Every structure is written in structure tokens, then in C-alpha cells.
Amino acid sequence: MRQLFLLVLSIKVIYSAGDRMKRVLHIVSALERGGAEMMIMNIYRRVNHQVLQFDFVSHGLKEGDFEDEVRKLGGRIYRINSLGRAGPVAYVKNLMSIIKGGHYEAIHVHTDFQGGVVAFAAFLARVKIRICHSHCTSWNRGEHGIQALGLKALKGMIQVFANQYCAC
């Protein structure tokens, strides 16, 4: 329920921000029929597309189930390598290029701990609304060594660079 509230709150902020059409960039693993993607699409189908559009960054290597529908509704899809495949520097550069080119009012990240890196890129690109949204309760906690350090760094990035948080 909290995720729906946060998404609705973000939409209200964006709708009240002026006359021109607003765009929100959603970052997902892939546009498949997963729980987060179903929720996003259920909301996306019901918004006024003359006022608000959703665009997507997908890490999926192949066309996802919702991609045709997103395009028909007026959304754009950007397929990039994931943080793990691209590495942090290339990943941030790719995201900043997309974010700056799209003039986004908000980014909404659905990729759990990796969301901190996206929030950092959005912060550098001066996006005002930066939402990190975790849909997972069973993430590997990385209790030892380099993995633990990496997760601490990603958590810290979320706390510093996101300005709205949600978990479900």
C-alpha cells in the first residue's frame, strides 16, 4: 500500500508543477510481468498521457512483455547494461545521458540496493524527485568481506542521493 501512496504522491507533485507535460523515468530490471512492473503498468494505463508520461530504463537483454504497450501509450524505453555488466562509471554515464536528454521531473528506481547509483546519477543531472523503491525482502545481506562493504556503500548512496524512499 505504501508504494501506491508514494507513486500517487509523486504523480500529484508532478501534476501540480505546471502546464507542460511531465515525464517520470522508471528504472526496472526488465519490462516483464513481475510484481513491480505490473503495479507500474496498472497505474500507467490510468494516468492522463497528455499530462504525464512514464519512460523506462530496462536492463533486460531482450524485448519485455510490456514494451509494445509502453510505446503505444507514448512512453520511451532505454535498454542499457546493468550496473554489474557495465561497471559503475559507464553505468552512471549512460544514465546521465538518458536523464539529461529526457528532462525528467522524477526518477523512480525499482532495483533495490543498486538504486543508490541511479539516485546519484539523477542527483548529478539535477532531478528534483529521486525515489528509491525496494520490492525485495530477501536480498543477500553480504555479511562478510567485500560484499558487505559494497552493500554498505550502496545503502549509503541511497540515503544520501535519494529524497523519497519506499519498500514493499
C-alpha positions as a printed Julia matrix, in Angstrom:
168×3 Matrix{Float64}:
  0.0     0.0     0.0
  2.87    2.37    0.8
  4.29    2.03   -2.73
  0.96    3.03   -4.24
  0.75    6.02   -1.88
  4.27    7.13   -2.82
  3.63    6.78   -6.53
  0.34    8.7    -6.24
  2.08   11.4    -4.17
  4.79   11.75   -6.82
  2.17   11.99   -9.56
  0.34   14.74   -7.62
  3.57   16.7    -7.21
  4.3    16.36  -10.9
  0.75   17.26  -11.99
  0.81   20.41   -9.85
  4.23   21.55  -11.15
  2.99   23.43  -14.22
  1.38   23.22  -17.65
  3.82   21.29  -19.78
  3.76   17.51  -19.97
  5.91   15.84  -17.3
  7.97   12.7   -17.66
  8.97   10.19  -14.97
 11.81    7.77  -15.62
 11.3     4.32  -14.07
 14.35    2.08  -13.73
 13.49   -1.64  -13.78
 15.39   -4.86  -14.3
 13.19   -5.75  -17.27
  9.71   -4.91  -18.52
  8.4    -8.4   -17.86
  5.3    -9.48  -15.94
  6.82   -9.16  -12.46
  5.07   -7.62   -9.47
  6.69   -4.18   -9.64
  6.2    -3.93  -13.39
  2.54   -4.98  -13.11
  1.95   -2.28  -10.48
  3.64    0.39  -12.61
  1.7    -0.59  -15.72
 -1.63   -0.65  -13.85
 -1.01    2.96  -12.83
  0.47    4.0   -16.18
 -2.63    2.82  -18.06
 -4.79    5.16  -15.98
 -2.86    8.44  -15.99
 -3.62   11.26  -18.41
 -0.89   10.74  -21.0
 -1.28   14.33  -22.23
 -0.03   15.47  -18.81
  2.22   12.66  -17.57
  4.35   10.09  -19.34
  6.41    7.22  -17.97
  9.68    6.25  -19.63
 11.7     3.19  -18.69
 15.3     2.11  -18.37
 15.43   -1.66  -18.73
 18.39   -3.91  -18.09
 16.74   -6.78  -19.95
 18.66   -8.07  -22.94
 15.52   -8.95  -24.87
 12.21   -7.23  -25.53
  9.99   -7.38  -22.45
  6.29   -8.24  -22.32
  5.16   -4.64  -21.73
  7.38   -2.83  -24.22
  4.87   -2.62  -27.09
  2.19   -1.32  -24.73
  4.56    1.29  -23.24
  5.35    2.6   -26.72
  1.64    2.71  -27.67
  0.94    4.75  -24.54
  3.67    7.24  -25.51
  6.48    6.03  -23.26
 10.09    5.55  -24.27
 12.27    2.57  -23.41
 16.02    2.7   -22.98
 17.83   -0.61  -22.8
 21.22   -0.39  -21.11
 23.59   -2.82  -19.47
 23.03   -3.33  -15.76
 25.39   -1.91  -13.16
 27.08   -5.32  -12.85
 27.64   -5.69  -16.6
 28.59   -2.07  -17.38
 30.57   -1.16  -14.27
 29.8     1.92  -12.16
 31.43    4.62  -14.31
 29.89    3.53  -17.62
 26.53    2.89  -15.92
 26.37    6.41  -14.42
 27.41    7.95  -17.76
 24.69    6.0   -19.6
 22.06    7.03  -17.07
 23.08   10.69  -17.05
 22.85   10.8   -20.83
 19.31    9.39  -20.72
 18.22   11.58  -17.8
 19.56   14.83  -19.25
 18.07   14.08  -22.66
 14.63   13.33  -21.23
 14.21   16.37  -18.94
 12.67   14.26  -16.19
 10.71   15.65  -13.26
 11.38   12.47  -11.29
 13.18    9.16  -11.37
 11.67    6.15   -9.66
 14.14    3.31   -9.14
 12.83   -0.24   -8.65
 16.19   -2.06   -8.49
 16.72   -2.36   -4.73
 20.26   -1.57   -3.49
 21.55   -0.61   -6.93
 19.1     2.3    -6.76
 21.71    4.37   -4.94
 23.82    4.55   -8.08
 20.79    5.66  -10.12
 19.91    8.25   -7.46
 23.5     9.52   -7.67
 23.26    9.91  -11.46
 19.9    11.69  -11.09
 21.37   13.97   -8.41
 24.24   14.9   -10.75
 21.67   15.55  -13.5
 19.69   17.79  -11.08
 16.49   15.74  -11.0
 14.43   17.08   -8.1
 12.44   13.96   -7.18
 14.59   10.84   -6.68
 12.65    7.82   -5.39
 14.36    4.59   -4.37
 11.86    1.76   -4.07
 12.75   -1.7    -2.81
 10.47   -4.57   -3.73
 12.59   -7.23   -2.02
 12.85   -8.64    1.48
 15.34  -11.41    0.81
 18.38   -9.59   -0.57
 21.71  -11.26    0.19
 22.95   -9.25    3.16
 26.63   -9.65    2.32
 27.68  -10.2     5.91
 31.39  -10.68    5.17
 34.19   -9.07    3.21
 33.92   -7.09    0.03
 30.23   -7.9    -0.47
 29.37   -6.37    2.92
 31.36   -3.24    2.06
 29.63   -2.96   -1.3
 26.17   -3.21    0.23
 27.06   -0.6     2.87
 28.22    1.76    0.14
 25.04    1.22   -1.9
 22.84    1.78    1.18
 24.76    4.95    1.94
 24.25    6.21   -1.61
 20.51    5.66   -1.29
 20.42    7.62    1.96
 22.45   10.49    0.54
 21.16   10.84   -3.02
 17.51    9.7    -2.92
 14.98   12.04   -1.38
 11.98    9.72   -1.22
 12.02    6.1    -0.1
  9.65    3.21   -0.36
  9.7    -0.51    0.4
  7.1    -3.2    -0.05
